[in-house]
Amino acid sequence: MDDVASVQIGLFEATHSARALRRFRPDPVPDELITRVLDTAVRGPSASGGQNWIFVVVKDPAVRARIGEIYRESSRVVQAEYAERAKPAHLGDRQYELMKKSSSYLFEHMADAPVLIVAALKLGAPGSRHSPLSREDEIARFWRTSGASIYPAIQNLILACRALGLGTVLTTIHTYHEGAMKAALGLPADAYTYALMPVGWPLDKFGPIKRRPLGEVAFRDRWGNSWAG
Amino acid sequence: MDDVASVQIGLFEATHSARALRRFRPDPVPDELITRVLDTAVRGPSASGGQNWIFVVVKDPAVRARIGEIYRESSRVVQAEYAERAKPAHLGDRQYELMKKSSSYLFEHMADAPVLIVAALKLGAPGSRHSPLSREDEIARFWRTSGASIYPAIQNLILACRALGLGTVLTTIHTYHEGAMKAALGLPADAYTYALMPVGWPLDKFGPIKRRPLGEVAFRDRWGNSWAG
């Protein structure tokens, strides 16, 4: 392994090859690397510079096992969703089956990763009483934009892992059992979890990351006027 | 300007210096650079690989002016919040005043940026009917985790801007006037906006990004057990 300080990877190489990796070697990950990953995560933005984030790094096998149970339990909701939801139009049949199969692997194997990182935010009461929106819409708006203070940091975390040769993937389904997760980690009442990320030396390879054509998702001045057109 | 393809910046240099920049030269930004920024954004992850994102790049002065109005109107909510909210404990008095002052600059100047990018997601009905949570908690959970499919892409966008010498900042307050923003961009009914980002050649300098000590926000195995300790 290279010295942490000497690791060099280009930004665009990292962004374009940091694909979701879910299978890991059992080998331990040195704390020094996790520190570098966290140090990169917290360079992300947060609302009003609040930095109200909490990162819990779980290496203890007993705590990992408990989180693995919570994740497995949460996966039942997803399996019920898969059973009734249509395939996204831009995925071929084989791609969709592959996506479901690779996601499903973690349902039974989350605890196998040598490191689990849970990201949370400490938040005040939801919603602004100065909002012009209805109470219902304001609550939805509050939660919808709350992720702006944690998911950018998560992407930094993903890219730092990529730079150091570590695999990871962003997952959120444990939130179906938020109470159990908070209890497992001793999180305070005003904390809400946003991500559970297994981290380890990957069995599979990095990138390239394939995506829908930009012309389908990017527009000029108004929706419908393709950026590429 | 360097050829786009030849731009090289280290990942960690980008993550650690891509600070919020809000003041821009009026000079135009070539489409080629925006394409590179968008191409990097979409390498971010999304739930089940859904890529249900919409990026609207606004250069048209009339549409920018309208968005500027919506942003100014939205800022009234934030000013009312500032007036009654306490200073975050980790910010000094001067830091807090500076933060408020630099955020406030955009309240009047959003439309001055030569490019505005609005990021949205197309979503189905909120919440899973298979969730074990109460309906209210499930709705909050749905919106809270929905950002996992757009804010990582936003961080990629921020880092790509940094690599190309462009400044930007993640803002969300226009969502207080979501209906007006959707009308201004002709967004479909099932789209929800998550970010408004001014982009341009910055008047101020990049990085370094200072943050709270890791020991205050990162923990080992359970909350309260400092990672650094």
Short mmCIF file of C-alpha atoms in Angstrom, two decimals:
data_model
loop_
_atom_site.label_atom_id
_atom_site.label_comp_id
_atom_site.label_asym_id
_atom_site.label_seq_id
_atom_site.Cartn_x
_atom_site.Cartn_y
_atom_site.Cartn_z
CA MET A 1 0.00 0.00 0.00
CA ASP A 2 1.18 3.48 -0.85
CA ASP A 3 1.69 6.01 1.90
CA VAL A 4 -1.67 7.77 2.41
CA ALA A 5 -0.26 11.26 1.89
CA SER A 6 1.25 10.28 -1.46
CA VAL A 7 -1.93 8.95 -3.07
CA GLN A 8 -2.64 10.79 -6.31
CA ILE A 9 -5.60 10.26 -8.58
CA GLY A 10 -7.12 12.76 -10.98
CA LEU A 11 -10.53 14.18 -10.05
CA PHE A 12 -12.21 13.05 -13.26
CA GLU A 13 -10.63 9.59 -13.08
CA ALA A 14 -12.12 9.25 -9.58
CA THR A 15 -15.61 10.54 -10.45
CA HIS A 16 -15.84 8.37 -13.56
CA SER A 17 -14.67 5.10 -12.00
CA ALA A 18 -16.02 5.14 -8.41
CA ARG A 19 -18.77 2.67 -9.09
CA ALA A 20 -20.84 0.86 -6.47
CA LEU A 21 -18.82 -2.02 -4.97
CA ARG A 22 -20.47 -4.44 -2.55
CA ARG A 23 -18.16 -7.46 -2.13
CA PHE A 24 -15.06 -7.14 0.00
CA ARG A 25 -12.03 -9.09 1.15
CA PRO A 26 -12.15 -9.75 4.90
CA ASP A 27 -8.80 -7.97 5.37
CA PRO A 28 -8.83 -5.10 7.88
CA VAL A 29 -8.74 -1.46 6.76
CA PRO A 30 -6.19 0.67 8.66
CA ASP A 31 -7.64 3.51 10.77
CA GLU A 32 -5.32 5.92 8.99
CA LEU A 33 -7.18 5.34 5.72
CA ILE A 34 -10.58 5.78 7.34
CA THR A 35 -9.38 9.05 8.87
CA ARG A 36 -8.38 10.26 5.40
CA VAL A 37 -11.78 9.25 4.04
CA LEU A 38 -13.61 11.11 6.85
CA ASP A 39 -11.33 14.12 6.49
CA THR A 40 -12.39 14.30 2.83
CA ALA A 41 -16.08 13.74 3.59
CA VAL A 42 -16.27 16.75 5.92
CA ARG A 43 -14.93 19.10 3.20
CA GLY A 44 -18.40 18.85 1.66
CA PRO A 45 -20.88 21.72 2.04
CA SER A 46 -23.67 21.96 4.61
CA ALA A 47 -26.54 24.41 5.11
CA SER A 48 -25.24 27.67 6.65
CA GLY A 49 -21.94 25.88 7.25
CA GLY A 50 -23.66 24.01 10.08
CA GLN A 51 -21.64 20.76 9.86
CA ASN A 52 -24.26 19.04 12.00
CA TRP A 53 -23.09 15.67 10.77
CA ILE A 54 -22.23 12.55 12.70
CA PHE A 55 -20.16 9.74 11.23
CA VAL A 56 -20.04 6.47 13.14
CA VAL A 57 -17.33 4.07 11.96
CA VAL A 58 -18.20 0.54 13.00
CA LYS A 59 -15.45 -2.07 13.11
CA ASP A 60 -16.62 -4.03 16.17
CA PRO A 61 -17.92 -7.41 14.90
CA ALA A 62 -20.85 -7.49 17.33
CA VAL A 63 -22.12 -4.06 16.30
CA ARG A 64 -21.58 -4.93 12.62
CA ALA A 65 -23.62 -8.11 13.11
CA ARG A 66 -26.45 -6.12 14.67
CA ILE A 67 -26.43 -3.65 11.76
CA GLY A 68 -26.41 -6.60 9.37
CA GLU A 69 -29.62 -7.86 11.01
CA ILE A 70 -31.25 -4.44 10.72
CA TYR A 71 -30.27 -4.23 7.07
CA ARG A 72 -31.61 -7.72 6.33
CA GLU A 73 -34.89 -6.86 8.04
CA SER A 74 -35.11 -3.61 6.04
CA SER A 75 -34.49 -5.48 2.79
CA ARG A 76 -37.89 -7.17 3.11
CA VAL A 77 -39.53 -3.84 2.31
CA VAL A 78 -37.35 -3.48 -0.78
CA GLN A 79 -38.10 -7.01 -1.94
CA ALA A 80 -41.82 -6.30 -1.64
CA GLU A 81 -41.25 -3.13 -3.71
CA TYR A 82 -39.24 -4.97 -6.38
CA ALA A 83 -42.05 -7.52 -6.68
CA GLU A 84 -44.59 -4.88 -7.70
CA ARG A 85 -42.54 -2.15 -9.36
CA ALA A 86 -41.94 -1.91 -13.11
CA LYS A 87 -38.46 -1.94 -14.61
CA PRO A 88 -37.07 1.58 -15.25
CA ALA A 89 -37.41 2.34 -18.99
CA HIS A 90 -33.70 3.06 -19.52
CA LEU A 91 -32.54 -0.31 -18.16
CA GLY A 92 -32.56 -3.44 -20.30
CA ASP A 93 -34.06 -6.64 -18.80
CA ARG A 94 -30.62 -8.08 -18.17
CA GLN A 95 -29.28 -4.83 -16.66
CA TYR A 96 -32.29 -4.63 -14.33
CA GLU A 97 -31.88 -8.25 -13.17
CA LEU A 98 -28.17 -7.60 -12.60
CA MET A 99 -28.92 -4.44 -10.59
CA LYS A 100 -31.41 -6.30 -8.41
CA LYS A 101 -29.04 -9.23 -7.96
CA SER A 102 -26.07 -7.07 -6.94
CA SER A 103 -28.19 -4.98 -4.55
CA SER A 104 -29.64 -8.16 -3.07
CA TYR A 105 -26.18 -9.50 -2.27
CA LEU A 106 -25.84 -6.91 0.49
CA PHE A 107 -29.18 -7.91 2.03
CA GLU A 108 -27.41 -10.97 3.47
CA HIS A 109 -23.82 -9.72 3.58
CA MET A 110 -23.74 -6.15 4.95
CA ALA A 111 -22.00 -7.30 8.14
CA ASP A 112 -19.23 -9.01 6.14
CA ALA A 113 -17.63 -5.67 5.26
CA PRO A 114 -14.73 -4.98 7.65
CA VAL A 115 -15.95 -1.39 8.14
CA LEU A 116 -19.44 0.10 8.17
CA ILE A 117 -19.95 3.85 8.18
CA VAL A 118 -23.26 5.37 9.24
CA ALA A 119 -23.85 9.04 8.43
CA ALA A 120 -26.41 11.08 10.35
CA LEU A 121 -27.47 14.69 10.89
CA LYS A 122 -28.49 16.41 14.11
CA LEU A 123 -31.54 18.52 13.30
CA GLY A 124 -33.93 20.87 15.05
CA ALA A 125 -37.70 20.64 14.70
CA PRO A 126 -38.61 20.09 11.03
CA GLY A 127 -39.89 22.98 8.91
CA SER A 128 -39.75 26.75 9.08
CA ARG A 129 -42.69 28.63 10.55
CA HIS A 130 -41.89 31.47 8.13
CA SER A 131 -42.43 29.25 5.08
CA PRO A 132 -45.13 30.36 2.65
CA LEU A 133 -45.90 26.69 1.91
CA SER A 134 -48.68 24.65 3.51
CA ARG A 135 -47.53 22.79 6.63
CA GLU A 136 -47.53 19.47 4.75
CA ASP A 137 -45.54 20.88 1.82
CA GLU A 138 -43.12 22.63 4.18
CA ILE A 139 -42.38 19.39 6.04
CA ALA A 140 -41.74 17.61 2.75
CA ARG A 141 -39.53 20.52 1.59
CA PHE A 142 -37.58 20.46 4.85
CA TRP A 143 -36.76 16.76 4.61
CA ARG A 144 -36.17 16.88 0.86
CA THR A 145 -33.53 19.60 1.16
CA SER A 146 -32.06 18.30 4.44
CA GLY A 147 -29.91 15.86 2.46
CA ALA A 148 -28.02 18.85 1.00
CA SER A 149 -26.09 18.89 4.29
CA ILE A 150 -24.92 15.27 4.20
CA TYR A 151 -25.04 13.61 0.76
CA PRO A 152 -22.38 15.89 -0.78
CA ALA A 153 -20.10 14.76 2.06
CA ILE A 154 -21.05 11.16 1.23
CA GLN A 155 -19.95 11.64 -2.38
CA ASN A 156 -16.62 12.99 -1.12
CA LEU A 157 -16.39 9.86 1.04
CA ILE A 158 -17.07 7.64 -2.00
CA LEU A 159 -14.40 9.44 -4.05
CA ALA A 160 -11.83 9.30 -1.24
CA CYS A 161 -12.42 5.54 -0.94
CA ARG A 162 -11.87 5.24 -4.70
CA ALA A 163 -8.61 7.18 -4.44
CA LEU A 164 -7.35 4.88 -1.70
CA GLY A 165 -8.40 1.69 -3.49
CA LEU A 166 -11.31 1.03 -1.13
CA GLY A 167 -14.74 -0.02 -2.33
CA THR A 168 -18.03 1.26 -0.98
CA VAL A 169 -21.66 1.89 -1.90
CA LEU A 170 -24.30 4.33 -0.70
CA THR A 171 -27.30 2.58 0.88
CA THR A 172 -30.31 4.05 2.68
CA ILE A 173 -32.83 1.25 3.26
CA HIS A 174 -31.89 0.72 6.92
CA THR A 175 -33.99 3.86 7.52
CA TYR A 176 -37.08 1.61 7.46
CA HIS A 177 -35.77 0.55 10.87
CA GLU A 178 -34.38 3.89 11.98
CA GLY A 179 -35.17 3.32 15.65
CA ALA A 180 -33.23 0.05 15.78
CA MET A 181 -30.24 1.65 14.03
CA LYS A 182 -30.19 4.60 16.43
CA ALA A 183 -30.34 2.22 19.39
CA ALA A 184 -27.51 0.07 17.98
CA LEU A 185 -25.23 3.12 17.72
CA GLY A 186 -26.44 5.03 20.78
CA LEU A 187 -27.36 8.01 18.60
CA PRO A 188 -29.07 10.98 20.31
CA ALA A 189 -32.80 11.59 19.87
CA ASP A 190 -32.29 14.59 17.57
CA ALA A 191 -30.12 12.64 15.10
CA TYR A 192 -31.49 11.18 11.85
CA THR A 193 -29.51 8.68 9.79
CA TYR A 194 -29.07 9.18 6.04
CA ALA A 195 -26.62 6.53 4.84
CA LEU A 196 -25.10 3.16 5.67
CA MET A 197 -21.92 2.41 3.75
CA PRO A 198 -19.91 -0.82 3.79
CA VAL A 199 -16.21 -0.12 3.20
CA GLY A 200 -13.43 -2.56 2.39
CA TRP A 201 -10.89 -3.85 -0.11
CA PRO A 202 -13.06 -4.68 -3.11
CA LEU A 203 -13.29 -8.09 -4.81
CA ASP A 204 -14.55 -6.39 -7.99
CA LYS A 205 -12.99 -3.70 -10.13
CA PHE A 206 -13.52 0.05 -10.31
CA GLY A 207 -15.34 1.95 -13.12
CA PRO A 208 -16.12 2.92 -15.91
CA ILE A 209 -19.53 4.25 -14.89
CA LYS A 210 -22.14 4.11 -17.66
CA ARG A 211 -25.03 6.54 -17.64
CA ARG A 212 -28.07 7.67 -19.62
CA PRO A 213 -27.14 10.10 -22.43
CA LEU A 214 -26.86 13.71 -21.21
CA GLY A 215 -29.38 14.78 -23.86
CA GLU A 216 -32.09 12.89 -21.97
CA VAL A 217 -31.47 14.50 -18.58
CA ALA A 218 -29.97 17.94 -19.26
CA PHE A 219 -31.86 20.89 -20.74
CA ARG A 220 -31.19 24.43 -21.92
CA ASP A 221 -33.18 27.27 -20.29
CA ARG A 222 -36.28 25.14 -19.85
CA TRP A 223 -37.29 21.50 -19.47
CA GLY A 224 -37.83 19.72 -22.80
CA ASN A 225 -35.19 21.74 -24.69
CA SER A 226 -32.37 19.17 -24.76
CA TRP A 227 -28.92 20.45 -23.78
CA ALA A 228 -27.33 18.20 -26.37
CA GLY A 229 -29.77 19.16 -29.12
CA MET B 1 -8.00 28.41 -20.97
CA ASP B 2 -6.66 24.87 -21.11
CA ASP B 3 -8.26 22.35 -23.39
CA VAL B 4 -11.08 20.70 -21.40
CA ALA B 5 -9.81 17.19 -21.98
CA SER B 6 -6.37 18.08 -20.63
CA VAL B 7 -7.50 19.48 -17.27
CA GLN B 8 -5.82 17.64 -14.43
CA ILE B 9 -6.37 18.22 -10.75
CA GLY B 10 -5.85 15.75 -7.95
CA LEU B 11 -8.98 14.43 -6.23
CA PHE B 12 -7.91 15.58 -2.78
CA GLU B 13 -6.82 18.99 -4.03
CA ALA B 14 -10.30 19.41 -5.52
CA THR B 15 -12.25 18.21 -2.46
CA HIS B 16 -10.19 20.35 -0.09
CA SER B 17 -10.34 23.61 -2.06
CA ALA B 18 -13.81 23.63 -3.70
CA ARG B 19 -15.22 26.19 -1.32
CA ALA B 20 -18.50 28.07 -1.79
CA LEU B 21 -18.02 30.92 -4.30
CA ARG B 22 -20.81 33.40 -4.92
CA ARG B 23 -19.38 36.36 -6.87
CA PHE B 24 -18.63 35.98 -10.57
CA ARG B 25 -17.19 37.87 -13.51
CA PRO B 26 -19.88 38.57 -16.12
CA ASP B 27 -17.85 36.70 -18.79
CA PRO B 28 -19.70 33.86 -20.52
CA VAL B 29 -18.94 30.21 -19.74
CA PRO B 30 -18.48 28.02 -22.85
CA ASP B 31 -21.07 25.25 -23.32
CA GLU B 32 -18.24 22.77 -23.64
CA LEU B 33 -17.29 23.35 -19.98
CA ILE B 34 -20.88 23.02 -18.78
CA THR B 35 -21.17 19.75 -20.69
CA ARG B 36 -18.06 18.48 -18.89
CA VAL B 37 -19.54 19.55 -15.55
CA LEU B 38 -22.85 17.79 -16.27
CA ASP B 39 -21.06 14.70 -17.56
CA THR B 40 -19.27 14.52 -14.20
CA ALA B 41 -22.44 15.18 -12.19
CA VAL B 42 -24.28 12.20 -13.68
CA ARG B 43 -21.48 9.79 -12.64
CA GLY B 44 -22.91 10.12 -9.12
CA PRO B 45 -25.04 7.32 -7.64
CA SER B 46 -28.84 7.19 -7.55
CA ALA B 47 -31.31 4.83 -5.87
CA SER B 48 -31.54 1.56 -7.85
CA GLY B 49 -29.54 3.26 -10.61
CA GLY B 50 -32.70 5.21 -11.44
CA GLN B 51 -31.00 8.39 -12.75
CA ASN B 52 -34.32 10.22 -12.47
CA TRP B 53 -32.52 13.53 -12.43
CA ILE B 54 -33.17 16.65 -14.46
CA PHE B 55 -30.56 19.39 -14.88
CA VAL B 56 -31.73 22.67 -16.37
CA VAL B 57 -28.89 24.97 -17.43
CA VAL B 58 -30.13 28.55 -17.60
CA LYS B 59 -28.16 31.08 -19.64
CA ASP B 60 -31.08 33.10 -21.04
CA PRO B 61 -31.03 36.50 -19.27
CA ALA B 62 -34.83 36.69 -18.98
CA VAL B 63 -35.11 33.28 -17.32
CA ARG B 64 -32.14 34.10 -15.05
CA ALA B 65 -33.86 37.35 -14.03
CA ARG B 66 -37.04 35.46 -13.15
CA ILE B 67 -35.07 32.94 -11.06
CA GLY B 68 -33.31 35.86 -9.38
CA GLU B 69 -36.72 37.23 -8.35
CA ILE B 70 -37.79 33.85 -6.97
CA TYR B 71 -34.54 33.57 -5.03
CA ARG B 72 -34.90 37.10 -3.59
CA GLU B 73 -38.48 36.35 -2.54
CA SER B 74 -37.33 33.09 -0.90
CA SER B 75 -34.57 34.90 0.97
CA ARG B 76 -37.19 36.68 3.09
CA VAL B 77 -37.89 33.39 4.85
CA VAL B 78 -34.19 32.94 5.56
CA GLN B 79 -33.83 36.48 6.87
CA ALA B 80 -36.73 35.88 9.25
CA GLU B 81 -34.97 32.67 10.36
CA TYR B 82 -31.61 34.42 10.87
CA ALA B 83 -33.35 37.05 13.02
CA GLU B 84 -34.53 34.48 15.54
CA ARG B 85 -32.01 31.64 15.33
CA ALA B 86 -28.98 31.36 17.63
CA LYS B 87 -25.42 31.28 16.30
CA PRO B 88 -24.07 27.71 15.84
CA ALA B 89 -21.74 26.92 18.77
CA HIS B 90 -18.72 26.08 16.59
CA LEU B 91 -18.74 29.45 14.77
CA GLY B 92 -17.20 32.58 16.28
CA ASP B 93 -19.21 35.84 16.20
CA ARG B 94 -17.15 37.19 13.32
CA GLN B 95 -17.33 33.91 11.35
CA TYR B 96 -21.10 33.84 11.77
CA GLU B 97 -21.51 37.45 10.59
CA LEU B 98 -19.26 36.69 7.61
CA MET B 99 -21.28 33.59 6.74
CA LYS B 100 -24.53 35.54 6.86
CA LYS B 101 -23.06 38.39 4.85
CA SER B 102 -21.71 36.18 2.08
CA SER B 103 -24.96 34.16 1.86
CA SER B 104 -26.94 37.40 1.77
CA TYR B 105 -24.96 38.65 -1.23
CA LEU B 106 -26.72 36.07 -3.42
CA PHE B 107 -30.16 37.18 -2.21
CA GLU B 108 -29.81 40.20 -4.52
CA HIS B 109 -27.33 38.86 -7.08
CA MET B 110 -28.35 35.30 -8.07
CA ALA B 111 -29.27 36.43 -11.59
CA ASP B 112 -25.83 38.04 -12.10
CA ALA B 113 -24.17 34.65 -12.52
CA PRO B 114 -23.78 33.89 -16.25
CA VAL B 115 -25.08 30.35 -15.71
CA LEU B 116 -27.66 28.97 -13.29
CA ILE B 117 -28.13 25.22 -12.91
CA VAL B 118 -31.29 23.82 -11.34
CA ALA B 119 -31.26 20.16 -10.31
CA ALA B 120 -34.49 18.21 -9.88
CA LEU B 121 -35.73 14.64 -9.49
CA LYS B 122 -38.74 12.98 -11.07
CA LEU B 123 -40.42 10.95 -8.34
CA GLY B 124 -43.42 8.71 -7.92
CA ALA B 125 -45.88 9.01 -5.04
CA PRO B 126 -43.95 9.55 -1.78
CA GLY B 127 -43.49 6.68 0.67
CA SER B 128 -43.60 2.90 0.49
CA ARG B 129 -46.80 1.14 1.51
CA HIS B 130 -44.62 -1.75 2.70
CA SER B 131 -42.82 0.44 5.24
CA PRO B 132 -43.10 -0.63 8.89
CA LEU B 133 -43.05 3.05 9.90
CA SER B 134 -46.10 5.19 10.66
CA ARG B 135 -47.39 7.05 7.60
CA GLU B 136 -45.99 10.34 8.91
CA ASP B 137 -42.57 8.86 9.65
CA GLU B 138 -42.52 7.06 6.29
CA ILE B 139 -43.19 10.31 4.41
CA ALA B 140 -40.38 12.04 6.31
CA ARG B 141 -38.08 9.05 5.64
CA PHE B 142 -38.94 9.08 1.94
CA TRP B 143 -38.08 12.77 1.48
CA ARG B 144 -35.05 12.57 3.78
CA THR B 145 -33.44 9.79 1.76
CA SER B 146 -34.63 11.08 -1.64
CA GLY B 147 -31.65 13.45 -1.72
CA ALA B 148 -29.36 10.39 -1.96
CA SER B 149 -30.25 10.32 -5.66
CA ILE B 150 -29.25 13.92 -6.46
CA TYR B 151 -26.90 15.53 -3.92
CA PRO B 152 -23.98 13.16 -4.63
CA ALA B 153 -24.28 14.26 -8.29
CA ILE B 154 -24.30 17.87 -7.06
CA GLN B 155 -21.02 17.33 -5.24
CA ASN B 156 -19.53 15.89 -8.43
CA LEU B 157 -20.77 19.04 -10.18
CA ILE B 158 -19.09 21.24 -7.55
CA LEU B 159 -15.81 19.34 -7.90
CA ALA B 160 -15.91 19.45 -11.72
CA CYS B 161 -16.43 23.23 -11.57
CA ARG B 162 -13.42 23.47 -9.26
CA ALA B 163 -11.31 21.44 -11.68
CA LEU B 164 -12.24 23.74 -14.56
CA GLY B 165 -11.66 26.93 -12.57
CA LEU B 166 -15.37 27.71 -12.25
CA GLY B 167 -16.95 28.83 -9.00
CA THR B 168 -20.30 27.65 -7.68
CA VAL B 169 -22.30 27.12 -4.48
CA LEU B 170 -25.10 24.77 -3.48
CA THR B 171 -28.29 26.63 -2.56
CA THR B 172 -31.76 25.26 -1.74
CA ILE B 173 -33.88 28.13 -0.44
CA HIS B 174 -35.76 28.69 -3.73
CA THR B 175 -37.77 25.61 -2.66
CA TYR B 176 -39.88 27.95 -0.50
CA HIS B 177 -41.29 29.02 -3.87
CA GLU B 178 -41.16 25.64 -5.59
CA GLY B 179 -44.28 26.28 -7.69
CA ALA B 180 -42.86 29.49 -9.16
CA MET B 181 -39.54 27.79 -9.96
CA LYS B 182 -41.24 24.86 -11.69
CA ALA B 183 -43.35 27.28 -13.74
CA ALA B 184 -40.27 29.33 -14.71
CA LEU B 185 -38.53 26.22 -16.09
CA GLY B 186 -41.60 24.38 -17.41
CA LEU B 187 -40.82 21.39 -15.18
CA PRO B 188 -43.32 18.50 -15.19
CA ALA B 189 -45.72 18.00 -12.27
CA ASP B 190 -43.83 14.94 -10.93
CA ALA B 191 -40.49 16.81 -10.69
CA TYR B 192 -39.17 18.27 -7.44
CA THR B 193 -36.26 20.71 -7.35
CA TYR B 194 -33.33 20.15 -4.96
CA ALA B 195 -30.68 22.71 -5.83
CA LEU B 196 -30.06 26.04 -7.52
CA MET B 197 -26.43 26.68 -8.36
CA PRO B 198 -24.92 29.84 -9.82
CA VAL B 199 -21.87 29.03 -11.98
CA GLY B 200 -19.23 31.38 -13.35
CA TRP B 201 -15.64 32.57 -13.33
CA PRO B 202 -15.10 33.44 -9.67
CA LEU B 203 -13.97 36.82 -8.35
CA ASP B 204 -12.73 35.13 -5.16
CA LYS B 205 -10.19 32.36 -4.67
CA PHE B 206 -10.55 28.64 -4.13
CA GLY B 207 -9.94 26.78 -0.82
CA PRO B 208 -8.59 25.78 1.72
CA ILE B 209 -11.79 24.54 3.39
CA LYS B 210 -11.70 24.72 7.20
CA ARG B 211 -13.89 22.38 9.21
CA ARG B 212 -14.73 21.32 12.76
CA PRO B 213 -12.19 18.83 14.16
CA LEU B 214 -12.93 15.22 13.14
CA GLY B 215 -12.92 14.21 16.79
CA GLU B 216 -16.14 16.19 17.31
CA VAL B 217 -18.08 14.60 14.46
CA ALA B 218 -16.63 11.11 13.95
CA PHE B 219 -17.05 8.20 16.35
CA ARG B 220 -15.86 4.62 16.76
CA ASP B 221 -18.49 1.87 17.02
CA ARG B 222 -20.97 4.09 18.84
CA TRP B 223 -21.84 7.75 19.24
CA GLY B 224 -19.86 9.51 21.98
CA ASN B 225 -16.73 7.40 21.51
CA SER B 226 -14.58 9.89 19.57
CA TRP B 227 -12.79 8.52 16.49
CA ALA B 228 -9.80 10.70 17.20
CA GLY B 229 -9.69 9.76 20.89
#
